[in-house]
Amino acid sequence: MINIRCICHAIAAMAILAALPAMAQSTYPSKPIRFVAPFPPGGSSDVLGRLLGQKLSEALGQPVAIENRGGAGGNIGSEYASKLPPDGYSWLLGSSPALATNVHLYKRMGFDPLNDFTPVSMIGVSGSVLVVHPSVPVNTVAELIALAKAQPGKLNYGSGGIGTPAHVITESFKTVVGVDMVHVPHKGTGVAVTDLVAGQLNLIFSDMVPTIPQIKAGKVRPLAVTLAQRLPALPDVPTLAEVGVNVTVGETWWALMLPKGAPAAVVDKLNAEMGRVLKLPEVVERMASLGVAPLHSTPRAVI
């Protein structure tokens, strides 16, 4: 004989279980969030991560802690993030060097940029700025080229690692203008800029974020930017094209990524919050002061 009461209890239990995922997503987030920046402290990913992490923390009501995992041009931190649980509580601040460039430079990256992450939104785009240590006796790109030609192999330049924008741009620059300079790779651009300020490097084509504050403080001397137009934050610094150096340079971009398999409801919520945060006047102003243009997108538009 069928026990109607047991059947009713079973149906009720199934209904409760079916509702649990929706309940969990509706209360997201309910615990602190880890935000992986795959470069050392002081670099663009770190600075942008802390800025946006703070604002997203205020919006979501949970702490957002930056976790720096630098090395291998962003590969180490990106691989680490790709293996974290896809529950929405582990984020990656992805960037074009790690997610677009490195695949052409490394035989083994430890992760698949296209298939190991769930994209949320673009964050921003920027170019680079050529800066020299004040001890280098040049004030223009033409003077730098003349000095490098007069002293082949004597000047050194820094980068955030092999394949990072600073490395690629400088090698292109060397080829176009016909100079020889020594490459000194670092674990991140922020580290390279610190060495430049300390006088251990002569120059770098650096990300804007860690460098503009040093320019404003007079600790490094800017010679040119790699953008098509002058940067509002550095209105007196010419573009490479203006000084007659035609180097093809792509922009650097950053994006919010989650490990593959993150719930769609979480992605949608984070995308909406990121869009709101990137429009906040204080965020727009801060990013502009660092030479970064905010850029919100749909998940499909990321990489």
XYZ file of C-alpha atoms in Angstrom:
303
model
C 0.000 0.000 0.000
C 1.354 3.393 -0.964
C 2.165 5.653 1.980
C 0.810 9.046 0.916
C 2.457 10.782 3.898
C 5.925 9.488 2.941
C 5.441 10.587 -0.645
C 4.462 14.084 0.489
C 7.501 14.300 2.760
C 9.770 13.190 -0.091
C 8.321 15.763 -2.467
C 8.748 18.487 0.147
C 12.383 17.475 0.741
C 13.104 17.506 -2.996
C 11.586 20.971 -3.290
C 13.790 22.257 -0.473
C 16.919 20.743 -2.057
C 16.042 22.209 -5.432
C 15.656 25.649 -3.882
C 19.038 25.586 -2.126
C 21.148 26.713 -5.143
C 18.815 29.621 -5.797
C 18.858 30.548 -2.109
C 22.669 30.391 -2.074
C 22.940 32.580 -5.156
C 20.407 35.092 -3.829
C 22.546 35.570 -0.685
C 25.839 35.802 -2.590
C 28.277 36.740 -1.309
C 28.061 35.382 2.226
C 31.794 35.198 3.024
C 35.076 36.984 2.167
C 36.365 36.948 -1.431
C 39.876 36.266 -2.691
C 41.035 38.495 -5.584
C 44.175 37.106 -7.239
C 46.546 39.646 -8.815
C 49.103 37.609 -10.837
C 51.869 40.176 -10.419
C 53.789 41.479 -7.378
C 52.613 44.401 -5.217
C 52.934 47.859 -6.737
C 52.188 46.835 -10.326
C 49.118 47.648 -12.394
C 47.183 44.502 -11.487
C 47.839 45.082 -7.791
C 46.886 48.769 -7.811
C 43.761 48.278 -9.938
C 42.777 45.209 -7.921
C 42.949 47.125 -4.659
C 41.018 50.082 -6.046
C 38.204 48.000 -7.550
C 38.297 45.400 -4.778
C 37.582 48.070 -2.182
C 34.635 49.449 -4.135
C 33.216 45.999 -4.865
C 33.633 45.090 -1.204
C 31.534 48.111 -0.234
C 28.885 47.160 -2.791
C 28.757 43.450 -1.935
C 29.067 43.752 1.827
C 31.985 41.323 2.129
C 35.775 41.813 2.375
C 37.707 41.468 -0.893
C 41.320 40.513 -0.162
C 44.045 40.946 -2.787
C 46.342 37.939 -3.113
C 49.528 38.639 -5.080
C 50.951 35.659 -6.996
C 53.654 37.051 -9.263
C 56.061 35.389 -11.662
C 56.413 34.059 -15.231
C 54.701 37.072 -16.788
C 51.476 36.424 -14.911
C 51.385 32.669 -15.581
C 51.937 31.561 -11.978
C 49.079 33.549 -10.519
C 46.749 32.800 -13.419
C 47.390 29.058 -13.162
C 46.797 29.234 -9.417
C 43.497 31.073 -9.903
C 42.336 28.637 -12.595
C 42.439 25.778 -10.067
C 40.469 27.518 -7.316
C 36.835 26.520 -6.606
C 34.370 28.005 -9.136
C 31.990 29.192 -6.421
C 32.305 32.928 -7.004
C 34.577 33.514 -4.026
C 37.826 33.417 -6.012
C 38.483 36.077 -8.646
C 41.352 36.759 -11.039
C 42.412 40.159 -12.295
C 43.344 38.978 -15.762
C 45.373 41.009 -18.230
C 46.419 40.868 -21.868
C 50.034 39.792 -21.120
C 48.951 36.696 -19.181
C 45.781 35.812 -21.092
C 46.614 36.843 -24.666
C 50.365 37.272 -25.182
C 51.892 34.452 -23.135
C 50.248 31.712 -25.155
C 52.591 32.678 -28.007
C 55.696 32.739 -25.810
C 55.492 29.789 -23.421
C 55.420 26.113 -24.393
C 53.648 25.341 -21.130
C 51.551 27.882 -19.270
C 49.819 25.548 -16.819
C 46.371 26.818 -17.803
C 44.219 27.502 -20.858
C 43.265 31.207 -21.075
C 40.205 30.485 -23.217
C 38.829 27.427 -21.458
C 39.874 27.593 -17.799
C 38.066 30.806 -16.868
C 34.591 32.279 -16.849
C 34.836 35.926 -17.987
C 32.883 38.595 -16.119
C 33.817 41.988 -17.568
C 36.558 44.097 -19.028
C 37.998 46.594 -16.517
C 40.149 49.054 -18.422
C 42.763 49.716 -21.109
C 46.001 51.668 -21.145
C 49.275 52.217 -22.955
C 52.887 52.518 -21.818
C 55.260 55.365 -21.069
C 58.971 55.482 -21.804
C 60.829 56.743 -18.732
C 64.506 57.051 -17.831
C 66.348 57.440 -14.551
C 67.334 61.089 -13.923
C 71.017 60.110 -14.143
C 70.601 59.235 -17.827
C 71.646 62.449 -19.637
C 68.745 62.667 -22.090
C 65.541 64.695 -22.246
C 64.084 63.460 -25.538
C 63.695 60.207 -27.436
C 66.133 61.488 -30.085
C 68.769 62.060 -27.409
C 68.156 58.584 -25.966
C 68.623 56.999 -29.394
C 71.829 58.960 -29.960
C 73.181 57.901 -26.550
C 72.294 54.235 -27.129
C 73.989 54.284 -30.535
C 77.098 55.889 -29.059
C 77.236 53.280 -26.280
C 75.937 49.991 -27.747
C 75.097 47.408 -25.117
C 75.776 49.816 -22.241
C 72.213 50.912 -21.427
C 69.869 48.448 -19.756
C 66.101 48.371 -19.644
C 63.656 46.672 -17.317
C 60.433 44.774 -17.822
C 57.865 42.788 -15.874
C 59.191 39.600 -17.480
C 59.609 37.998 -20.877
C 56.644 38.745 -23.108
C 55.236 41.549 -20.988
C 54.441 44.817 -22.786
C 57.657 46.485 -21.587
C 59.738 43.682 -23.092
C 57.883 43.462 -26.404
C 57.714 47.234 -26.921
C 61.391 47.800 -26.143
C 62.540 45.023 -28.459
C 60.408 46.552 -31.214
C 61.841 49.979 -30.410
C 65.395 48.607 -30.582
C 64.733 47.099 -34.008
C 63.057 50.187 -35.446
C 65.673 52.719 -34.311
C 68.674 50.380 -34.544
C 70.085 50.332 -31.015
C 71.421 47.642 -28.678
C 70.287 47.612 -25.029
C 70.389 44.895 -22.365
C 67.126 43.383 -21.105
C 66.731 42.912 -17.336
C 63.489 40.975 -16.670
C 61.693 41.200 -13.324
C 58.746 39.399 -11.705
C 56.508 42.378 -12.375
C 56.542 45.889 -13.788
C 56.110 47.417 -10.346
C 59.342 45.731 -9.232
C 61.141 46.989 -12.343
C 59.949 50.540 -11.715
C 61.256 50.314 -8.148
C 64.669 49.301 -9.508
C 64.537 52.153 -12.018
C 63.854 54.666 -9.248
C 66.754 53.164 -7.289
C 69.074 53.704 -10.261
C 69.625 50.012 -10.990
C 67.989 50.393 -14.410
C 68.429 53.060 -17.072
C 64.991 52.992 -18.640
C 61.722 51.132 -19.111
C 58.633 51.245 -21.327
C 56.392 50.882 -18.304
C 52.724 50.438 -17.572
C 51.197 53.783 -16.646
C 49.836 52.716 -13.263
C 53.071 52.206 -11.268
C 54.970 54.888 -13.174
C 52.846 58.039 -13.242
C 53.165 58.586 -9.457
C 56.962 58.358 -9.842
C 56.844 60.854 -12.726
C 54.768 63.257 -10.646
C 57.273 62.886 -7.795
C 60.177 63.697 -10.139
C 61.860 60.341 -9.556
C 61.868 59.324 -13.229
C 61.861 61.349 -16.451
C 59.183 60.663 -19.108
C 60.163 60.834 -22.780
C 57.135 59.514 -24.710
C 53.888 57.561 -24.473
C 52.884 54.695 -26.737
C 49.314 55.879 -27.267
C 47.908 57.370 -30.458
C 47.257 60.640 -28.628
C 48.799 62.394 -25.665
C 47.626 61.233 -22.267
C 45.566 63.752 -20.249
C 47.510 62.763 -17.130
C 50.793 63.599 -18.929
C 49.835 66.389 -21.359
C 53.415 67.552 -21.949
C 54.756 64.131 -22.900
C 54.703 63.470 -26.676
C 53.641 60.257 -28.356
C 56.205 58.056 -30.101
C 54.612 58.988 -33.419
C 55.101 62.683 -32.666
C 58.850 62.152 -32.248
C 59.080 60.128 -35.446
C 59.315 56.598 -34.038
C 56.798 54.290 -35.701
C 56.524 51.294 -33.387
C 53.343 49.223 -33.558
C 52.121 48.912 -29.986
C 48.977 47.229 -28.696
C 47.107 48.462 -25.645
C 47.195 46.610 -22.351
C 43.819 45.559 -21.016
C 42.560 44.112 -17.730
C 39.492 41.975 -17.031
C 37.682 40.319 -14.138
C 37.706 36.521 -14.491
C 36.391 33.613 -12.404
C 37.455 29.946 -12.483
C 35.582 27.939 -15.109
C 32.131 26.809 -14.021
C 31.189 29.807 -11.888
C 27.374 30.154 -11.518
C 25.729 32.332 -14.153
C 23.820 34.258 -11.476
C 27.104 35.180 -9.789
C 28.644 36.278 -13.098
C 25.637 38.458 -13.859
C 25.697 40.046 -10.408
C 29.422 40.801 -10.549
C 29.126 42.150 -14.087
C 26.401 44.559 -13.006
C 28.359 45.681 -9.935
C 31.529 46.169 -11.969
C 29.612 48.320 -14.443
C 28.326 50.475 -11.596
C 31.721 50.763 -9.878
C 33.520 51.770 -13.087
C 31.161 54.731 -13.404
C 31.784 56.084 -9.894
C 33.356 59.566 -10.202
C 36.128 58.742 -7.729
C 37.015 55.561 -9.626
C 36.979 57.307 -13.014
C 39.168 60.097 -11.624
C 41.609 57.714 -9.950
C 41.974 55.514 -13.019
C 42.433 58.573 -15.253
C 45.193 59.831 -12.955
C 46.925 56.490 -13.487
C 46.528 56.606 -17.261
C 43.833 53.905 -17.457
C 40.524 54.265 -19.309
C 37.666 52.375 -17.580
C 36.003 49.806 -19.829
C 32.934 47.782 -18.855
C 31.713 44.974 -21.118
C 29.489 41.932 -21.276
C 31.118 38.613 -20.358
C 31.098 37.608 -24.045
C 33.198 40.633 -24.968
C 36.110 39.657 -22.695
C 39.163 38.392 -24.687
